[in-house]
């Protein structure tokens, strides 16, 4: 292991000799400089791990030397311990204000000097290790971002390429069921229905996977977006589900934030559709939609339903991709819908969360930045 390098700066040779001998006996590599300019030159040749710096020196005092060190990016992180006969609190405060790490008053007590030097070297080493770890984490984070982007690109292309053959399978199965109905028999028709239903579920999963991938891959298309019109479009897309369930949907006045209109429609559609879908069959869905301006920084939207509710321990899991809380297959789905919602909200700089009680319903909340918004 390399010895730690300490530079002692003092215009008194006896002080240099005493301190040098003391620190060398502790296993440190010690260098000496009789004045400020020589100290700066020594730092340029080789960076020390720590500097012991006298204040009262001719030509350039310790304060000026420290200012030079702290203004230079190559030396600014070297810990400086001032050593001086000046015992005035003003001098000590000045030393700390210009970047000193510690202050030792002359005459130097050997045990105190050793302890303070060891302490500052330990701190410096810990800071160096943290800096290295932070740099490594940043590199890993960049690699992870690239990997995630590559994975989303891969998922998008795979889903896109699978879409056409799945549609062909569904179409041919429907044609076969229609044209050869008399030949199929009961079991044959059951088999064909199984093929068609499985194909439709796979198509739904592929469509959702494409939507999930497009959230990040799509170009920014943020503009003033009337949420009243967004809601109308989302409800039109859900017209069959609303009709068959008898769902009653009410809403307060909705704002006009800056957003990606297409993604906002998907967000409303998924959250409202979730409220319609996850209910007991004898319950008529009641869904309330609102928005509230929080200060002047963001809108908080709420979509409340009277469905089956969600257990508290599942609140975080629901936003994970392919996470399906229902294992009974009573409520079919791909497990991507809520992950899409989270990705859309985060892309807009907001956050999404929920409150829920089993058997009593769920309220999803999400925020959108209010900057540039127009209150209706």
Short mmCIF file of C-alpha atoms in Angstrom, two decimals:
data_model
loop_
_atom_site.label_atom_id
_atom_site.label_comp_id
_atom_site.label_asym_id
_atom_site.label_seq_id
_atom_site.Cartn_x
_atom_site.Cartn_y
_atom_site.Cartn_z
CA UNK A 1 0.00 0.00 0.00
CA UNK A 2 1.36 3.44 -0.96
CA UNK A 3 2.27 5.79 1.86
CA UNK A 4 0.03 8.83 2.25
CA UNK A 5 1.77 12.00 1.08
CA UNK A 6 1.78 15.04 3.38
CA UNK A 7 3.16 18.46 2.39
CA UNK A 8 4.29 20.71 5.27
CA UNK A 9 4.56 24.44 4.50
CA UNK A 10 6.35 26.62 7.08
CA UNK A 11 9.01 29.34 6.80
CA UNK A 12 10.73 28.16 10.01
CA UNK A 13 13.15 25.25 9.37
CA UNK A 14 12.93 24.01 12.97
CA UNK A 15 9.14 23.70 12.67
CA UNK A 16 9.55 21.78 9.41
CA UNK A 17 12.07 19.44 10.98
CA UNK A 18 9.97 18.68 14.08
CA UNK A 19 6.71 18.11 12.18
CA UNK A 20 8.46 16.12 9.45
CA UNK A 21 10.07 13.80 11.99
CA UNK A 22 6.81 13.35 13.88
CA UNK A 23 4.75 12.43 10.82
CA UNK A 24 7.46 10.29 9.23
CA UNK A 25 7.51 8.22 12.43
CA UNK A 26 3.82 7.48 11.81
CA UNK A 27 4.59 6.03 8.38
CA UNK A 28 3.65 9.04 6.24
CA UNK A 29 5.62 10.25 3.22
CA UNK A 30 6.55 13.83 4.11
CA UNK A 31 7.56 16.68 1.81
CA UNK A 32 8.55 20.20 2.93
CA UNK A 33 8.24 23.73 1.53
CA UNK A 34 9.68 26.90 3.09
CA UNK A 35 7.17 29.31 1.51
CA UNK A 36 3.94 29.59 -0.44
CA UNK A 37 5.31 29.65 -4.02
CA UNK A 38 7.41 26.54 -3.36
CA UNK A 39 4.34 24.83 -1.89
CA UNK A 40 2.30 25.56 -5.02
CA UNK A 41 5.12 24.26 -7.22
CA UNK A 42 5.32 21.08 -5.13
CA UNK A 43 1.59 20.54 -5.64
CA UNK A 44 1.95 20.93 -9.39
CA UNK A 45 4.65 18.24 -9.49
CA UNK A 46 2.71 15.78 -7.33
CA UNK A 47 -0.58 16.21 -5.51
CA UNK A 48 -0.25 15.58 -1.78
CA UNK A 49 -2.96 13.81 0.20
CA UNK A 50 -2.93 16.57 2.84
CA UNK A 51 -1.27 19.94 3.46
CA UNK A 52 -0.14 21.37 6.82
CA UNK A 53 -0.01 25.11 6.21
CA UNK A 54 1.48 27.88 8.33
CA UNK A 55 -0.29 31.26 8.18
CA UNK A 56 2.40 33.83 9.01
CA UNK A 57 4.87 33.56 6.11
CA UNK A 58 6.68 36.22 4.00
CA UNK A 59 5.80 36.87 0.32
CA UNK A 60 2.61 34.84 0.44
CA UNK A 61 0.81 34.05 3.70
CA UNK A 62 -1.11 30.83 4.35
CA UNK A 63 -4.48 32.39 3.56
CA UNK A 64 -3.30 33.38 0.09
CA UNK A 65 -1.78 29.95 -0.51
CA UNK A 66 -5.07 28.30 0.47
CA UNK A 67 -7.00 30.62 -1.85
CA UNK A 68 -4.77 29.55 -4.74
CA UNK A 69 -5.26 25.87 -3.88
CA UNK A 70 -9.04 26.11 -3.60
CA UNK A 71 -9.41 28.09 -6.84
CA UNK A 72 -7.54 25.44 -8.85
CA UNK A 73 -9.70 22.39 -9.80
CA UNK A 74 -6.65 20.10 -9.59
CA UNK A 75 -5.89 21.03 -5.96
CA UNK A 76 -9.21 22.23 -4.55
CA UNK A 77 -10.06 18.89 -2.90
CA UNK A 78 -6.78 18.55 -0.97
CA UNK A 79 -7.55 18.95 2.75
CA UNK A 80 -5.65 21.84 4.35
CA UNK A 81 -4.89 21.98 8.06
CA UNK A 82 -3.72 25.42 9.18
CA UNK A 83 -0.97 25.48 11.81
CA UNK A 84 -0.40 28.87 13.44
CA UNK A 85 0.48 30.68 16.64
CA UNK A 86 -2.50 32.94 15.94
CA UNK A 87 -5.12 31.98 18.51
CA UNK A 88 -7.67 34.69 17.77
CA UNK A 89 -11.16 33.34 16.88
CA UNK A 90 -11.22 35.75 13.92
CA UNK A 91 -8.15 34.08 12.40
CA UNK A 92 -9.63 30.61 12.88
CA UNK A 93 -12.95 31.61 11.30
CA UNK A 94 -11.12 33.17 8.36
CA UNK A 95 -9.12 29.95 7.91
CA UNK A 96 -12.29 27.84 7.76
CA UNK A 97 -14.09 30.33 5.50
CA UNK A 98 -11.41 30.11 2.80
CA UNK A 99 -11.50 26.32 2.79
CA UNK A 100 -9.42 25.08 5.69
CA UNK A 101 -10.39 21.64 6.97
CA UNK A 102 -8.92 22.06 10.46
CA UNK A 103 -6.80 24.36 12.61
CA UNK A 104 -3.95 23.51 14.99
CA UNK A 105 -2.55 26.13 17.35
CA UNK A 106 1.20 26.36 17.95
CA UNK A 107 3.05 25.13 19.90
CA UNK A 108 1.96 21.85 18.33
CA UNK A 109 1.04 18.98 20.63
CA UNK A 110 2.27 15.76 19.00
CA UNK A 111 -0.74 13.57 19.85
CA UNK A 112 -3.20 16.27 18.77
CA UNK A 113 -1.41 16.80 15.44
CA UNK A 114 -1.30 13.05 14.70
CA UNK A 115 -4.98 12.65 15.57
CA UNK A 116 -6.10 15.59 13.43
CA UNK A 117 -3.97 14.52 10.46
CA UNK A 118 -5.28 10.95 10.68
CA UNK A 119 -8.86 12.20 10.92
CA UNK A 120 -8.60 14.44 7.84
CA UNK A 121 -6.88 11.73 5.81
CA UNK A 122 -9.65 9.29 6.74
CA UNK A 123 -12.32 11.79 5.64
CA UNK A 124 -10.47 12.47 2.38
CA UNK A 125 -10.19 8.74 1.66
CA UNK A 126 -13.89 8.20 2.35
CA UNK A 127 -14.79 11.11 0.07
CA UNK A 128 -12.57 9.68 -2.66
CA UNK A 129 -14.23 6.28 -2.33
CA UNK A 130 -17.68 7.87 -2.42
CA UNK A 131 -16.74 9.84 -5.52
CA UNK A 132 -15.54 6.66 -7.23
CA UNK A 133 -18.70 4.80 -6.23
CA UNK A 134 -20.84 7.69 -7.45
CA UNK A 135 -19.02 7.69 -10.80
CA UNK A 136 -19.53 3.94 -11.09
CA UNK A 137 -23.22 4.29 -10.22
CA UNK A 138 -23.60 6.99 -12.86
CA UNK A 139 -21.97 4.74 -15.44
CA UNK A 140 -24.23 1.85 -14.44
CA UNK A 141 -27.24 4.16 -14.58
CA UNK A 142 -26.34 5.22 -18.10
CA UNK A 143 -25.87 1.59 -19.13
CA UNK A 144 -29.22 0.72 -17.56
CA UNK A 145 -30.93 3.56 -19.42
CA UNK A 146 -29.41 2.37 -22.69
CA UNK A 147 -30.41 -1.22 -21.90
CA UNK A 148 -33.96 -0.14 -21.08
CA UNK A 149 -34.16 1.87 -24.28
CA UNK A 150 -32.84 -1.09 -26.29
CA UNK A 151 -35.32 -3.39 -24.54
CA UNK A 152 -38.21 -1.07 -25.33
CA UNK A 153 -37.10 -0.87 -28.94
CA UNK A 154 -36.90 -4.66 -29.05
CA UNK A 155 -40.33 -5.06 -27.43
CA UNK A 156 -41.81 -2.55 -29.86
CA UNK A 157 -40.44 -4.30 -32.96
CA UNK A 158 -41.34 -7.79 -31.71
CA UNK A 159 -44.87 -6.71 -30.81
CA UNK A 160 -45.23 -4.89 -34.13
CA UNK A 161 -44.07 -7.92 -36.10
CA UNK A 162 -46.38 -10.27 -34.16
CA UNK A 163 -49.45 -8.13 -34.63
CA UNK A 164 -50.09 -9.06 -38.26
CA UNK A 165 -49.78 -12.88 -37.90
CA UNK A 166 -51.99 -12.84 -34.78
CA UNK A 167 -54.66 -10.92 -36.68
CA UNK A 168 -54.39 -13.46 -39.50
CA UNK A 169 -54.81 -16.36 -37.07
CA UNK A 170 -57.94 -14.76 -35.59
CA UNK A 171 -59.35 -14.00 -39.04
CA UNK A 172 -58.73 -17.49 -40.43
CA UNK A 173 -60.16 -19.10 -37.30
CA UNK A 174 -63.31 -16.99 -37.61
CA UNK A 175 -63.62 -17.84 -41.32
CA UNK A 176 -63.13 -21.56 -40.61
CA UNK A 177 -65.72 -21.48 -37.84
CA UNK A 178 -68.21 -19.76 -40.13
CA UNK A 179 -67.66 -21.81 -43.29
CA UNK A 180 -67.24 -25.25 -41.75
CA UNK A 181 -69.69 -24.92 -38.87
CA UNK A 182 -71.60 -28.09 -39.87
CA UNK A 183 -68.42 -30.16 -40.09
CA UNK A 184 -66.85 -29.02 -36.84
CA UNK A 185 -69.34 -30.43 -34.39
CA UNK A 186 -69.59 -29.27 -30.78
CA UNK A 187 -65.99 -30.04 -29.83
CA UNK A 188 -64.66 -28.51 -33.04
CA UNK A 189 -66.58 -25.30 -32.43
CA UNK A 190 -65.25 -25.21 -28.87
CA UNK A 191 -61.72 -25.60 -30.18
CA UNK A 192 -62.21 -22.77 -32.69
CA UNK A 193 -63.68 -20.52 -30.01
CA UNK A 194 -60.65 -21.29 -27.86
CA UNK A 195 -58.31 -20.34 -30.70
CA UNK A 196 -60.19 -17.09 -31.37
CA UNK A 197 -60.38 -16.08 -27.69
CA UNK A 198 -56.71 -16.88 -27.11
CA UNK A 199 -55.80 -14.90 -30.23
CA UNK A 200 -57.85 -11.92 -29.05
CA UNK A 201 -56.14 -11.98 -25.63
CA UNK A 202 -52.75 -12.16 -27.32
CA UNK A 203 -53.71 -9.29 -29.64
CA UNK A 204 -54.76 -7.24 -26.60
CA UNK A 205 -51.41 -7.94 -24.92
CA UNK A 206 -49.50 -7.01 -28.08
CA UNK A 207 -51.49 -3.79 -28.51
CA UNK A 208 -50.80 -2.82 -24.90
CA UNK A 209 -47.11 -3.66 -25.25
CA UNK A 210 -46.92 -1.45 -28.34
CA UNK A 211 -48.61 1.36 -26.42
CA UNK A 212 -46.21 0.92 -23.49
CA UNK A 213 -43.19 1.09 -25.81
CA UNK A 214 -44.52 4.08 -27.73
CA UNK A 215 -44.76 6.22 -24.57
CA UNK A 216 -40.97 6.62 -24.52
CA UNK A 217 -40.31 6.15 -28.23
CA UNK A 218 -42.80 8.77 -29.41
CA UNK A 219 -41.64 12.32 -30.10
CA UNK A 220 -42.59 15.05 -27.67
CA UNK A 221 -45.97 16.41 -28.70
CA UNK A 222 -46.86 18.58 -25.74
CA UNK A 223 -49.39 21.33 -26.32
CA UNK A 224 -52.41 22.91 -24.65
CA UNK A 225 -54.83 20.01 -24.28
CA UNK A 226 -58.46 20.41 -23.24
CA UNK A 227 -59.14 17.59 -20.77
CA UNK A 228 -62.89 17.91 -21.40
CA UNK A 229 -62.26 16.82 -24.98
CA UNK A 230 -59.76 14.18 -23.83
CA UNK A 231 -62.42 12.71 -21.53
CA UNK A 232 -65.02 12.72 -24.31
CA UNK A 233 -62.67 10.80 -26.60
CA UNK A 234 -61.78 8.31 -23.86
CA UNK A 235 -65.49 7.71 -23.13
CA UNK A 236 -66.19 7.21 -26.83
CA UNK A 237 -63.48 4.54 -26.93
CA UNK A 238 -65.13 2.86 -23.92
CA UNK A 239 -68.68 3.18 -25.29
CA UNK A 240 -69.33 -0.58 -25.43
CA UNK A 241 -68.04 -1.20 -21.90
CA UNK A 242 -70.11 1.72 -20.58
CA UNK A 243 -73.24 0.52 -22.37
CA UNK A 244 -72.96 -3.12 -21.28
CA UNK A 245 -72.16 -2.27 -17.64
CA UNK A 246 -74.60 0.65 -17.30
CA UNK A 247 -71.72 2.71 -15.85
CA UNK A 248 -72.58 6.18 -14.56
CA UNK A 249 -69.69 8.61 -15.10
CA UNK A 250 -69.66 12.16 -13.74
CA UNK A 251 -66.98 14.83 -13.73
CA UNK A 252 -66.23 18.34 -12.55
CA UNK A 253 -64.71 21.03 -14.75
CA UNK A 254 -61.41 19.79 -16.14
CA UNK A 255 -58.39 22.02 -16.95
CA UNK A 256 -56.36 22.57 -20.10
CA UNK A 257 -52.77 21.63 -19.26
CA UNK A 258 -49.85 21.27 -21.64
CA UNK A 259 -49.76 17.57 -22.45
CA UNK A 260 -49.54 14.91 -25.13
CA UNK A 261 -53.17 14.55 -26.17
CA UNK A 262 -52.95 10.96 -27.43
CA UNK A 263 -51.26 9.75 -24.27
CA UNK A 264 -53.68 11.64 -22.04
CA UNK A 265 -56.62 9.93 -23.78
CA UNK A 266 -54.98 6.57 -23.09
CA UNK A 267 -54.41 7.54 -19.45
CA UNK A 268 -58.08 8.47 -18.88
CA UNK A 269 -59.27 5.47 -20.85
CA UNK A 270 -57.18 3.00 -18.84
CA UNK A 271 -58.14 4.41 -15.44
CA UNK A 272 -61.86 4.68 -16.24
CA UNK A 273 -61.86 1.27 -17.93
CA UNK A 274 -60.20 -0.15 -14.83
CA UNK A 275 -63.05 1.16 -12.69
CA UNK A 276 -65.65 -0.37 -14.99
CA UNK A 277 -63.89 -3.72 -15.25
CA UNK A 278 -62.94 -4.49 -11.65
CA UNK A 279 -66.36 -4.65 -10.01
CA UNK A 280 -68.81 -7.23 -8.75
CA UNK A 281 -71.27 -8.20 -11.47
CA UNK A 282 -74.28 -6.96 -9.48
CA UNK A 283 -72.78 -3.50 -8.97
CA UNK A 284 -73.41 -0.64 -11.40
CA UNK A 285 -70.09 1.22 -11.87
CA UNK A 286 -70.10 4.75 -10.44
CA UNK A 287 -67.09 6.75 -11.56
CA UNK A 288 -66.33 10.33 -10.53
CA UNK A 289 -63.60 12.39 -12.21
CA UNK A 290 -62.21 15.63 -10.83
CA UNK A 291 -59.25 18.00 -10.92
CA UNK A 292 -57.88 20.42 -8.36
CA UNK A 293 -55.17 23.05 -8.71
CA UNK A 294 -52.51 22.50 -6.04
CA UNK A 295 -50.94 25.89 -5.37
CA UNK A 296 -49.86 27.22 -8.74
CA UNK A 297 -47.56 24.37 -9.72
CA UNK A 298 -49.65 21.33 -10.60
CA UNK A 299 -53.07 19.88 -11.23
CA UNK A 300 -54.15 16.88 -9.20
CA UNK A 301 -56.65 14.66 -11.02
CA UNK A 302 -58.76 12.02 -9.30
CA UNK A 303 -60.70 9.09 -10.79
CA UNK A 304 -62.86 7.40 -8.16
CA UNK A 305 -64.76 4.13 -8.60
CA UNK A 306 -66.94 1.84 -6.49
CA UNK A 307 -65.26 -1.39 -7.58
CA UNK A 308 -63.74 -4.32 -5.70
CA UNK A 309 -60.85 -2.29 -4.26
CA UNK A 310 -57.17 -3.13 -3.86
CA UNK A 311 -55.31 -4.45 -0.81
CA UNK A 312 -52.85 -1.93 0.64
CA UNK A 313 -49.89 -4.27 0.24
CA UNK A 314 -50.55 -4.30 -3.51
CA UNK A 315 -50.55 -0.52 -4.04
CA UNK A 316 -47.02 -0.41 -5.48
CA UNK A 317 -47.24 -3.71 -7.37
CA UNK A 318 -50.19 -2.55 -9.45
CA UNK A 319 -47.97 -0.18 -11.45
CA UNK A 320 -45.42 -2.86 -12.35
CA UNK A 321 -45.53 -4.18 -15.91
CA UNK A 322 -47.15 -7.62 -16.37
CA UNK A 323 -48.27 -7.54 -12.71
CA UNK A 324 -51.77 -8.98 -12.36
CA UNK A 325 -53.27 -8.88 -8.88
CA UNK A 326 -56.18 -11.13 -9.79
CA UNK A 327 -55.12 -14.77 -10.07
CA UNK A 328 -58.63 -16.18 -10.43
CA UNK A 329 -58.86 -15.20 -14.13
CA UNK A 330 -62.21 -13.59 -13.32
CA UNK A 331 -60.89 -10.31 -14.70
CA UNK A 332 -58.81 -11.04 -17.83
CA UNK A 333 -56.08 -8.64 -18.86
CA UNK A 334 -52.44 -8.25 -19.86
CA UNK A 335 -51.14 -6.61 -16.66
CA UNK A 336 -49.77 -3.68 -18.66
CA UNK A 337 -52.53 -1.06 -18.34
CA UNK A 338 -51.44 0.49 -15.03
CA UNK A 339 -47.76 0.39 -16.06
CA UNK A 340 -48.76 2.41 -19.14
CA UNK A 341 -50.53 4.95 -16.90
CA UNK A 342 -47.46 5.34 -14.67
CA UNK A 343 -45.15 5.78 -17.66
CA UNK A 344 -47.42 8.40 -19.23
CA UNK A 345 -47.74 10.41 -16.00
CA UNK A 346 -43.99 10.31 -15.33
CA UNK A 347 -43.24 11.35 -18.91
CA UNK A 348 -45.34 14.45 -18.21
CA UNK A 349 -43.34 15.18 -15.05
CA UNK A 350 -46.11 14.08 -12.68
CA UNK A 351 -46.71 11.24 -10.24
CA UNK A 352 -49.50 8.69 -9.79
CA UNK A 353 -50.78 6.93 -6.68
CA UNK A 354 -53.98 5.47 -5.26
CA UNK A 355 -56.17 5.12 -2.21
CA UNK A 356 -58.32 2.03 -1.91
CA UNK A 357 -60.28 -0.19 0.44
CA UNK A 358 -61.32 -3.75 -0.36
CA UNK A 359 -65.00 -3.89 -1.23
CA UNK A 360 -65.35 -0.10 -1.17
CA UNK A 361 -63.62 1.06 -4.33
CA UNK A 362 -60.46 2.82 -5.47
CA UNK A 363 -59.41 6.38 -6.22
CA UNK A 364 -56.48 6.91 -8.54
CA UNK A 365 -54.69 10.27 -8.30
CA UNK A 366 -52.21 11.72 -10.76
CA UNK A 367 -50.60 15.10 -11.18
CA UNK A 368 -49.70 17.14 -14.24
CA UNK A 369 -47.60 20.33 -14.16
CA UNK A 370 -49.75 23.47 -14.15
CA UNK A 371 -47.17 25.67 -15.88
CA UNK A 372 -48.82 27.01 -18.98
CA UNK A 373 -52.18 25.58 -17.96
CA UNK A 374 -55.45 27.41 -18.56
CA UNK A 375 -58.14 27.10 -15.92
CA UNK A 376 -61.54 26.67 -17.60
#
